[in-house]
């Protein structure tokens, strides 16, 4: 006898030729639509610290109400695979399948969606795998560290019609939605400058010395780990501390800047910077890493068809001193939006008197709170089930149910990838980076920036 899930799937497939073609949508996009009360089965790709500490608590916060279940974990390291199985069984209250790789995971017939929490450079690769197997996807950021990966993954997701959410969780925060609405409604005036910082004093951030000493090449599938990166010999640090090493991660740009630069694209409606320059280095933590511990990037943004208008974005980050913390400041001629403080203020704006003396119109902003439900970003390595990520995970789960776009869709992921690749290209070459619209390539010195 067929299960309810099998009956629903067969019914959808049988009717797809008429119903879906009439809607102008591919049958593959709807082959796994659930009934209103049917359970959505999810697999975890990569039992990482981020998954264990934050993504999974947020998932289980909402899974019972939205009728989601986590039924499998895929990890190419035997230790993480078994730890993941035990952890998930404790949370889910039932057996969870431990898969040695994604080939085994996608043989599971009842799987509907995946959460991808693997290494930075693998996100686009694993997204292509997932949507190719008709999965809805929640994917951690950064989305892609090369334009080749970004273009291929963008094409795959759009062709699949599946629900996709990238993990830039500010897009699910009330304060950020309030700022976006205020700017989009024209109340703020043209953005003239954005200042962003992300400062911590965390010597151990992204370091895993104890695990580096314990892991052995025989414990993992190193060749599968490389996922399209150039051939390289086994290195436990690159496997476990990949955020410290290019081309496995762009480091600060991919891990931290993507969150903040994503809000620039969202609020302004611009898809990517016009130009980027960057400078930095390893000034404090000389532990063999190749990614900077202190870095600054400056971007110019503006419409492509009008180079006379635009604004500047300055981003800086350091590991060695936490003074200044996180800052997200938007400036116009009328005042300031301070997202970290959840405030709009006339600070720095042109006063009525000053405007009259110059024969100008003043647009001095009011002093007001952005949102009654303040949503602060967390800076700790272990964020727990923080409110922003919880709201973002819930939004994805609800989107899977409703078949409506999530808050951070594939276009947002593609845009933040362009910005981080431009910043990384500028930093690594010492040249100004631009973006070629026709070829969709990041350019430095007249050439595409590639591995």
CSV table of C-alpha atoms in Angstrom, one decimal:
chain,number,residue,atom,x,y,z
A,1,UNK,CA,0.0,0.0,0.0
A,2,UNK,CA,1.3,3.5,-0.9
A,3,UNK,CA,2.1,5.9,1.8
A,4,UNK,CA,0.3,9.3,1.9
A,5,UNK,CA,3.6,11.0,0.7
A,6,UNK,CA,3.9,8.6,-2.3
A,7,UNK,CA,0.2,9.0,-3.2
A,8,UNK,CA,0.5,12.8,-3.1
A,9,UNK,CA,3.7,12.7,-5.2
A,10,UNK,CA,2.1,10.4,-7.8
A,11,UNK,CA,-1.0,12.6,-8.0
A,12,UNK,CA,1.1,15.7,-8.6
A,13,UNK,CA,3.2,14.0,-11.3
A,14,UNK,CA,0.2,12.6,-13.0
A,15,UNK,CA,-1.5,16.0,-13.2
A,16,UNK,CA,1.7,18.0,-13.9
A,17,UNK,CA,1.5,17.8,-17.7
A,18,UNK,CA,-1.7,19.9,-17.8
A,19,UNK,CA,-1.6,22.0,-14.6
A,20,UNK,CA,2.0,23.1,-14.5
A,21,UNK,CA,2.4,23.7,-18.3
A,22,UNK,CA,-0.7,25.9,-18.1
A,23,UNK,CA,1.0,27.9,-15.4
A,24,UNK,CA,4.2,28.2,-17.5
A,25,UNK,CA,6.2,26.4,-14.8
A,26,UNK,CA,8.4,23.2,-15.2
A,27,UNK,CA,7.0,20.1,-13.7
A,28,UNK,CA,10.3,19.5,-11.9
A,29,UNK,CA,9.7,22.6,-9.8
A,30,UNK,CA,6.5,21.1,-8.2
A,31,UNK,CA,7.3,17.4,-8.2
A,32,UNK,CA,7.7,17.5,-4.4
A,33,UNK,CA,5.1,20.0,-3.3
A,34,UNK,CA,3.8,18.9,0.1
A,35,UNK,CA,0.2,18.8,1.1
A,36,UNK,CA,-0.9,21.4,3.6
A,37,UNK,CA,-0.3,19.1,6.5
A,38,UNK,CA,2.3,16.8,5.1
A,39,UNK,CA,5.7,16.6,6.7
A,40,UNK,CA,8.8,18.2,5.0
A,41,UNK,CA,11.8,16.0,5.4
A,42,UNK,CA,15.2,17.7,5.6
A,43,UNK,CA,18.8,16.6,5.3
A,44,UNK,CA,21.8,18.3,6.8
A,45,UNK,CA,24.8,18.7,4.5
A,46,UNK,CA,27.8,19.2,6.8
A,47,UNK,CA,27.6,18.8,10.6
A,48,UNK,CA,29.7,22.0,11.3
A,49,UNK,CA,29.9,24.2,14.4
A,50,UNK,CA,27.6,26.6,12.7
A,51,UNK,CA,25.0,23.9,12.1
A,52,UNK,CA,25.2,22.5,15.6
A,53,UNK,CA,25.3,25.8,17.5
A,54,UNK,CA,22.9,27.9,15.6
A,55,UNK,CA,21.2,26.5,12.5
A,56,UNK,CA,19.9,23.4,14.1
A,57,UNK,CA,18.6,25.0,17.3
A,58,UNK,CA,16.7,27.5,15.0
A,59,UNK,CA,15.4,24.7,12.9
A,60,UNK,CA,14.1,22.7,15.8
A,61,UNK,CA,12.6,25.9,17.4
A,62,UNK,CA,10.2,25.9,14.4
A,63,UNK,CA,10.0,22.4,13.2
A,64,UNK,CA,7.1,21.1,15.2
A,65,UNK,CA,4.8,24.0,14.4
A,66,UNK,CA,5.6,23.9,10.7
A,67,UNK,CA,5.8,20.1,10.6
A,68,UNK,CA,9.4,19.7,9.4
A,69,UNK,CA,11.6,16.8,10.3
A,70,UNK,CA,15.4,16.2,10.0
A,71,UNK,CA,16.0,12.7,8.8
A,72,UNK,CA,19.6,12.5,7.6
A,73,UNK,CA,23.1,14.0,7.9
A,74,UNK,CA,25.8,13.9,5.3
A,75,UNK,CA,29.4,14.5,6.3
A,76,UNK,CA,32.7,13.3,4.7
A,77,UNK,CA,34.5,13.2,8.0
A,78,UNK,CA,33.6,10.0,10.0
A,79,UNK,CA,33.8,11.8,13.3
A,80,UNK,CA,31.4,14.6,12.4
A,81,UNK,CA,29.1,12.1,10.7
A,82,UNK,CA,28.6,10.1,13.8
A,83,UNK,CA,28.5,13.1,16.1
A,84,UNK,CA,25.8,14.6,13.8
A,85,UNK,CA,23.8,11.4,13.9
A,86,UNK,CA,23.8,11.2,17.7
A,87,UNK,CA,23.1,15.0,18.1
A,88,UNK,CA,20.2,14.9,15.6
A,89,UNK,CA,18.7,11.7,17.0
A,90,UNK,CA,18.6,13.4,20.4
A,91,UNK,CA,16.8,16.4,19.0
A,92,UNK,CA,14.5,14.6,16.6
A,93,UNK,CA,13.6,11.7,18.8
A,94,UNK,CA,14.0,9.1,16.1
A,95,UNK,CA,16.7,7.4,14.0
A,96,UNK,CA,18.6,9.6,11.6
A,97,UNK,CA,20.5,8.3,8.7
A,98,UNK,CA,24.3,9.1,8.5
A,99,UNK,CA,25.5,9.4,4.9
A,100,UNK,CA,29.1,9.1,3.9
A,101,UNK,CA,28.6,11.7,1.2
A,102,UNK,CA,25.9,13.6,-0.8
A,103,UNK,CA,25.6,10.8,-3.4
A,104,UNK,CA,24.2,8.6,-0.6
A,105,UNK,CA,22.1,11.4,0.8
A,106,UNK,CA,20.3,12.1,-2.4
A,107,UNK,CA,19.3,8.4,-2.9
A,108,UNK,CA,16.8,8.9,-0.1
A,109,UNK,CA,13.4,8.9,-1.7
A,110,UNK,CA,11.6,10.9,1.0
A,111,UNK,CA,14.0,13.8,1.2
A,112,UNK,CA,12.5,17.2,0.3
A,113,UNK,CA,15.0,19.8,1.3
A,114,UNK,CA,18.6,20.4,2.7
A,115,UNK,CA,20.4,22.8,5.0
A,116,UNK,CA,23.9,23.3,3.6
A,117,UNK,CA,26.5,24.2,6.3
A,118,UNK,CA,29.8,23.2,4.7
A,119,UNK,CA,33.1,25.1,4.0
A,120,UNK,CA,32.8,28.5,2.4
A,121,UNK,CA,34.1,27.5,-1.1
A,122,UNK,CA,31.7,24.5,-1.2
A,123,UNK,CA,28.4,26.3,-0.8
A,124,UNK,CA,27.8,27.0,-4.5
A,125,UNK,CA,28.9,23.5,-5.4
A,126,UNK,CA,26.6,21.9,-2.9
A,127,UNK,CA,23.7,24.1,-3.9
A,128,UNK,CA,24.1,22.9,-7.5
A,129,UNK,CA,24.0,19.3,-6.3
A,130,UNK,CA,21.0,19.9,-4.2
A,131,UNK,CA,18.7,21.7,-6.7
A,132,UNK,CA,19.9,19.1,-9.3
A,133,UNK,CA,18.3,16.6,-7.0
A,134,UNK,CA,15.1,18.6,-6.7
A,135,UNK,CA,15.8,19.9,-3.1
A,136,UNK,CA,14.7,23.2,-1.6
A,137,UNK,CA,17.8,24.8,0.0
A,138,UNK,CA,18.9,26.8,3.0
A,139,UNK,CA,22.5,27.6,2.3
A,140,UNK,CA,25.0,29.3,4.6
A,141,UNK,CA,26.9,32.3,3.3
A,142,UNK,CA,29.1,33.2,1.6
A,143,UNK,CA,27.4,31.8,-1.5
A,144,UNK,CA,30.3,31.8,-3.9
A,145,UNK,CA,34.0,32.8,-3.8
A,146,UNK,CA,34.6,32.7,-7.6
A,147,UNK,CA,32.4,34.1,-10.4
A,148,UNK,CA,32.5,30.7,-12.1
A,149,UNK,CA,30.9,29.1,-9.1
A,150,UNK,CA,28.4,31.9,-8.7
A,151,UNK,CA,27.2,31.9,-12.3
A,152,UNK,CA,26.8,28.2,-12.4
A,153,UNK,CA,24.9,28.1,-9.1
A,154,UNK,CA,22.7,31.0,-10.1
A,155,UNK,CA,21.7,29.3,-13.3
A,156,UNK,CA,21.0,26.0,-11.6
A,157,UNK,CA,18.8,27.5,-8.9
A,158,UNK,CA,16.8,29.6,-11.3
A,159,UNK,CA,16.3,26.7,-13.7
A,160,UNK,CA,15.2,24.4,-10.9
A,161,UNK,CA,12.4,26.6,-9.6
A,162,UNK,CA,13.2,25.4,-6.0
A,163,UNK,CA,13.0,27.6,-2.9
A,164,UNK,CA,16.4,28.9,-2.0
A,165,UNK,CA,17.5,31.0,1.0
A,166,UNK,CA,21.1,32.2,1.6
A,167,UNK,CA,22.1,32.8,5.2
A,168,UNK,CA,22.4,36.6,5.3
A,169,UNK,CA,19.9,36.7,8.2
A,170,UNK,CA,19.7,40.5,8.4
A,171,UNK,CA,17.0,40.2,5.7
A,172,UNK,CA,14.7,38.7,8.3
A,173,UNK,CA,15.3,41.3,11.0
A,174,UNK,CA,12.7,43.9,11.9
A,175,UNK,CA,15.2,46.8,12.3
A,176,UNK,CA,16.6,46.1,8.8
A,177,UNK,CA,13.2,45.9,7.2
A,178,UNK,CA,12.3,49.2,8.8
A,179,UNK,CA,15.5,50.8,7.5
A,180,UNK,CA,14.8,49.4,4.0
A,181,UNK,CA,11.3,50.7,4.0
A,182,UNK,CA,12.4,54.2,5.2
A,183,UNK,CA,15.0,54.5,2.5
A,184,UNK,CA,12.8,53.0,-0.3
A,185,UNK,CA,10.0,55.4,0.5
A,186,UNK,CA,12.3,58.3,-0.1
A,187,UNK,CA,12.2,59.6,3.5
A,188,UNK,CA,15.9,59.3,4.0
A,189,UNK,CA,17.0,61.0,0.8
A,190,UNK,CA,19.8,59.8,-1.5
A,191,UNK,CA,22.5,57.7,0.4
A,192,UNK,CA,25.8,59.5,0.3
A,193,UNK,CA,28.0,57.3,2.4
A,194,UNK,CA,27.9,53.9,4.3
A,195,UNK,CA,30.3,53.0,7.1
A,196,UNK,CA,30.6,49.4,8.3
A,197,UNK,CA,32.9,47.8,10.8
A,198,UNK,CA,33.2,44.3,12.3
A,199,UNK,CA,35.9,44.3,15.1
A,200,UNK,CA,36.6,41.5,17.5
A,201,UNK,CA,39.5,40.5,19.7
A,202,UNK,CA,39.4,36.7,19.3
A,203,UNK,CA,42.8,34.9,18.9
A,204,UNK,CA,41.1,31.6,18.6
A,205,UNK,CA,38.5,32.6,16.0
A,206,UNK,CA,38.5,30.0,13.1
A,207,UNK,CA,41.3,28.1,14.8
A,208,UNK,CA,40.8,24.4,15.7
A,209,UNK,CA,44.3,23.3,17.1
A,210,UNK,CA,43.0,20.3,19.1
A,211,UNK,CA,41.1,18.8,16.2
A,212,UNK,CA,44.0,19.5,13.8
A,213,UNK,CA,46.1,17.3,16.0
A,214,UNK,CA,43.5,14.5,16.1
A,215,UNK,CA,42.2,14.3,12.5
A,216,UNK,CA,43.8,11.9,10.0
A,217,UNK,CA,43.5,11.9,6.2
A,218,UNK,CA,42.0,8.4,6.4
A,219,UNK,CA,39.1,9.9,8.4
A,220,UNK,CA,37.9,12.0,5.5
A,221,UNK,CA,37.3,12.1,1.8
A,222,UNK,CA,39.9,14.8,1.0
A,223,UNK,CA,39.3,14.7,-2.8
A,224,UNK,CA,35.6,15.2,-2.4
A,225,UNK,CA,36.4,18.1,0.1
A,226,UNK,CA,38.3,20.0,-2.7
A,227,UNK,CA,35.0,20.3,-4.6
A,228,UNK,CA,36.4,21.8,-7.8
A,229,UNK,CA,39.4,23.6,-6.1
A,230,UNK,CA,42.9,23.0,-7.6
A,231,UNK,CA,44.5,19.7,-6.5
A,232,UNK,CA,46.2,20.0,-3.2
A,233,UNK,CA,47.9,17.7,-0.8
A,234,UNK,CA,46.2,16.7,2.5
A,235,UNK,CA,46.4,19.5,5.1
A,236,UNK,CA,44.4,19.2,8.3
A,237,UNK,CA,44.5,22.9,8.8
A,238,UNK,CA,43.0,23.6,5.4
A,239,UNK,CA,40.3,21.1,6.2
A,240,UNK,CA,39.4,22.4,9.7
A,241,UNK,CA,40.6,26.0,9.6
A,242,UNK,CA,39.7,26.7,5.9
A,243,UNK,CA,38.6,30.2,6.7
A,244,UNK,CA,42.2,31.2,7.2
A,245,UNK,CA,43.4,30.0,3.8
A,246,UNK,CA,42.7,31.2,0.3
A,247,UNK,CA,41.3,29.7,-2.1
A,248,UNK,CA,39.2,27.8,0.5
A,249,UNK,CA,37.9,31.1,1.9
A,250,UNK,CA,38.3,34.8,1.3
A,251,UNK,CA,38.3,35.1,5.1
A,252,UNK,CA,36.8,38.3,6.5
A,253,UNK,CA,35.2,39.3,3.3
A,254,UNK,CA,33.3,36.1,2.9
A,255,UNK,CA,32.5,35.4,6.5
A,256,UNK,CA,31.6,38.9,7.8
A,257,UNK,CA,31.4,41.5,5.1
A,258,UNK,CA,28.8,39.6,3.2
A,259,UNK,CA,26.2,40.2,5.9
A,260,UNK,CA,26.7,44.0,5.9
A,261,UNK,CA,27.3,44.5,2.2
A,262,UNK,CA,24.1,42.6,1.5
A,263,UNK,CA,22.1,45.3,3.2
A,264,UNK,CA,23.6,47.9,0.8
A,265,UNK,CA,22.3,45.9,-2.1
A,266,UNK,CA,18.9,45.5,-0.4
A,267,UNK,CA,18.4,49.1,0.7
A,268,UNK,CA,19.8,50.7,-2.5
A,269,UNK,CA,18.4,48.3,-5.1
A,270,UNK,CA,21.8,48.1,-6.7
A,271,UNK,CA,23.1,44.7,-7.6
A,272,UNK,CA,26.9,45.2,-7.1
A,273,UNK,CA,29.6,47.8,-6.6
A,274,UNK,CA,31.0,49.8,-9.5
A,275,UNK,CA,34.5,49.6,-8.1
A,276,UNK,CA,36.4,48.2,-5.2
A,277,UNK,CA,39.9,48.8,-3.6
A,278,UNK,CA,41.3,47.0,-0.6
A,279,UNK,CA,44.3,46.9,1.7
A,280,UNK,CA,45.2,44.9,4.7
A,281,UNK,CA,47.5,42.1,6.0
A,282,UNK,CA,48.4,39.7,8.8
A,283,UNK,CA,49.5,42.1,11.4
A,284,UNK,CA,48.8,40.2,14.6
A,285,UNK,CA,48.1,36.5,14.3
A,286,UNK,CA,51.2,35.1,12.5
A,287,UNK,CA,50.1,31.5,12.8
A,288,UNK,CA,50.6,30.4,9.2
A,289,UNK,CA,47.3,31.8,7.9
A,290,UNK,CA,47.1,33.3,4.4
A,291,UNK,CA,44.0,35.4,4.9
A,292,UNK,CA,44.3,38.9,6.5
A,293,UNK,CA,43.5,39.5,10.2
A,294,UNK,CA,43.0,43.2,9.5
A,295,UNK,CA,41.5,44.6,6.3
A,296,UNK,CA,39.7,47.6,4.8
A,297,UNK,CA,37.8,47.8,1.6
A,298,UNK,CA,36.3,50.9,-0.1
A,299,UNK,CA,33.5,50.5,-2.7
A,300,UNK,CA,31.8,52.9,-5.0
A,301,UNK,CA,28.1,52.2,-5.8
A,302,UNK,CA,25.8,53.8,-8.2
A,303,UNK,CA,23.6,53.2,-11.3
A,304,UNK,CA,25.5,51.9,-14.3
A,305,UNK,CA,23.8,54.4,-16.6
A,306,UNK,CA,24.6,57.5,-14.6
A,307,UNK,CA,28.2,57.7,-13.3
A,308,UNK,CA,27.6,61.2,-11.9
A,309,UNK,CA,25.5,59.8,-9.0
A,310,UNK,CA,26.3,57.2,-6.4
A,311,UNK,CA,27.8,56.8,-2.9
A,312,UNK,CA,30.8,55.2,-1.2
A,313,UNK,CA,30.9,52.3,1.2
A,314,UNK,CA,33.8,51.9,3.6
A,315,UNK,CA,34.2,48.5,5.3
A,316,UNK,CA,36.9,47.6,7.9
A,317,UNK,CA,37.5,44.7,10.2
A,318,UNK,CA,40.1,43.5,12.6
A,319,UNK,CA,40.7,40.4,14.8
A,320,UNK,CA,43.1,42.1,17.3
A,321,UNK,CA,41.0,44.8,19.0
A,322,UNK,CA,37.3,44.9,19.5
A,323,UNK,CA,36.9,48.7,20.0
A,324,UNK,CA,34.1,49.9,17.8
A,325,UNK,CA,32.5,46.5,17.5
A,326,UNK,CA,29.9,46.2,14.8
A,327,UNK,CA,28.8,49.4,13.1
A,328,UNK,CA,26.3,49.9,10.3
A,329,UNK,CA,25.9,53.6,9.5
A,330,UNK,CA,24.0,55.0,6.6
A,331,UNK,CA,24.4,58.7,5.8
A,332,UNK,CA,22.3,61.2,3.8
A,333,UNK,CA,22.3,65.0,3.6
A,334,UNK,CA,19.5,64.9,6.1
A,335,UNK,CA,20.9,62.7,8.8
A,336,UNK,CA,21.9,59.2,9.8
A,337,UNK,CA,20.5,55.7,10.2
A,338,UNK,CA,22.4,53.8,12.9
A,339,UNK,CA,21.1,50.2,12.6
A,340,UNK,CA,23.2,48.9,15.5
A,341,UNK,CA,21.4,51.4,17.8
A,342,UNK,CA,18.1,51.0,16.0
A,343,UNK,CA,17.9,54.7,15.4
A,344,UNK,CA,17.2,57.3,12.8
A,345,UNK,CA,18.5,60.8,13.7
A,346,UNK,CA,19.2,64.2,12.2
A,347,UNK,CA,22.9,63.8,13.3
A,348,UNK,CA,25.1,65.4,10.7
A,349,UNK,CA,22.3,66.6,8.6
A,350,UNK,CA,21.9,70.0,6.9
A,351,UNK,CA,19.9,72.3,9.2
A,352,UNK,CA,17.1,74.6,8.0
A,353,UNK,CA,19.3,77.6,8.7
A,354,UNK,CA,22.3,76.2,6.8
A,355,UNK,CA,20.0,75.3,3.9
A,356,UNK,CA,18.5,78.8,3.7
A,357,UNK,CA,21.9,80.4,3.7
A,358,UNK,CA,22.9,78.3,0.7
A,359,UNK,CA,19.5,78.6,-1.0
A,360,UNK,CA,18.9,74.9,-0.6
A,361,UNK,CA,16.1,72.7,0.7
A,362,UNK,CA,16.7,71.1,4.0
A,363,UNK,CA,15.6,67.5,4.6
A,364,UNK,CA,16.5,67.2,8.3
A,365,UNK,CA,15.4,63.8,9.6
A,366,UNK,CA,13.4,63.2,12.7
A,367,UNK,CA,14.7,61.5,15.8
A,368,UNK,CA,13.0,58.2,15.9
A,369,UNK,CA,13.3,54.4,16.6
A,370,UNK,CA,13.7,52.2,13.6
A,371,UNK,CA,11.7,49.3,14.9
A,372,UNK,CA,9.9,48.4,18.2
A,373,UNK,CA,11.3,44.9,17.7
A,374,UNK,CA,15.0,45.6,17.7
A,375,UNK,CA,17.1,43.0,16.0
A,376,UNK,CA,20.8,43.2,16.9
A,377,UNK,CA,23.5,41.1,15.1
A,378,UNK,CA,25.6,38.8,17.2
A,379,UNK,CA,29.4,38.8,17.0
A,380,UNK,CA,30.3,35.7,19.0
A,381,UNK,CA,31.7,32.6,17.4
A,382,UNK,CA,28.9,30.6,19.1
A,383,UNK,CA,25.7,32.7,18.4
A,384,UNK,CA,23.3,30.1,19.7
A,385,UNK,CA,19.8,30.2,18.3
A,386,UNK,CA,19.9,34.0,17.9
A,387,UNK,CA,16.7,35.9,17.0
A,388,UNK,CA,17.9,37.0,13.5
A,389,UNK,CA,18.9,33.5,12.4
A,390,UNK,CA,15.8,32.0,14.0
A,391,UNK,CA,13.6,34.4,12.0
A,392,UNK,CA,15.6,33.7,8.9
A,393,UNK,CA,15.3,29.9,9.2
A,394,UNK,CA,11.6,30.2,10.0
A,395,UNK,CA,11.1,32.4,6.9
A,396,UNK,CA,12.8,29.7,4.7
A,397,UNK,CA,10.6,27.0,6.2
A,398,UNK,CA,7.5,29.0,5.7
A,399,UNK,CA,8.6,29.7,2.1
A,400,UNK,CA,9.0,26.0,1.5
A,401,UNK,CA,5.4,25.5,2.7
A,402,UNK,CA,4.0,28.5,0.7
A,403,UNK,CA,6.1,28.1,-2.4
A,404,UNK,CA,6.9,31.8,-2.2
A,405,UNK,CA,10.4,33.4,-2.5
A,406,UNK,CA,12.4,33.6,0.7
A,407,UNK,CA,13.7,36.8,2.2
A,408,UNK,CA,17.3,36.2,0.8
A,409,UNK,CA,16.8,34.6,-2.6
A,410,UNK,CA,19.3,33.5,-5.1
A,411,UNK,CA,19.7,37.0,-6.6
A,412,UNK,CA,20.8,38.3,-3.1
A,413,UNK,CA,23.3,35.5,-2.9
A,414,UNK,CA,24.7,36.3,-6.3
A,415,UNK,CA,25.0,40.0,-5.5
A,416,UNK,CA,26.9,39.6,-2.3
A,417,UNK,CA,29.2,37.1,-4.0
A,418,UNK,CA,30.1,39.8,-6.6
A,419,UNK,CA,31.0,42.3,-3.9
A,420,UNK,CA,33.1,39.9,-1.9
A,421,UNK,CA,34.9,38.6,-5.0
A,422,UNK,CA,35.6,42.3,-6.0
A,423,UNK,CA,37.0,43.1,-2.6
A,424,UNK,CA,39.1,39.9,-2.5
A,425,UNK,CA,40.4,40.5,-6.0
A,426,UNK,CA,41.4,44.1,-5.1
A,427,UNK,CA,43.1,42.9,-1.9
A,428,UNK,CA,45.1,40.1,-3.6
A,429,UNK,CA,46.2,42.0,-6.6
A,430,UNK,CA,46.6,45.5,-5.2
A,431,UNK,CA,44.5,46.8,-8.1
A,432,UNK,CA,41.1,48.4,-8.4
A,433,UNK,CA,38.4,45.8,-9.2
A,434,UNK,CA,35.5,46.4,-11.5
A,435,UNK,CA,32.6,44.3,-12.8
A,436,UNK,CA,31.9,43.5,-16.5
A,437,UNK,CA,28.2,43.3,-17.0
A,438,UNK,CA,28.4,41.6,-20.3
A,439,UNK,CA,30.6,38.7,-19.2
A,440,UNK,CA,29.6,38.7,-15.5
A,441,UNK,CA,33.3,38.7,-14.5
A,442,UNK,CA,35.2,40.6,-11.8
A,443,UNK,CA,38.0,42.4,-13.6
A,444,UNK,CA,41.4,43.5,-12.3
A,445,UNK,CA,44.1,44.9,-14.6
A,446,UNK,CA,42.0,44.2,-17.6
A,447,UNK,CA,41.7,40.5,-16.9
A,448,UNK,CA,39.1,38.4,-15.1
A,449,UNK,CA,40.0,37.5,-11.5
A,450,UNK,CA,40.2,33.7,-11.4
A,451,UNK,CA,41.9,31.0,-9.2
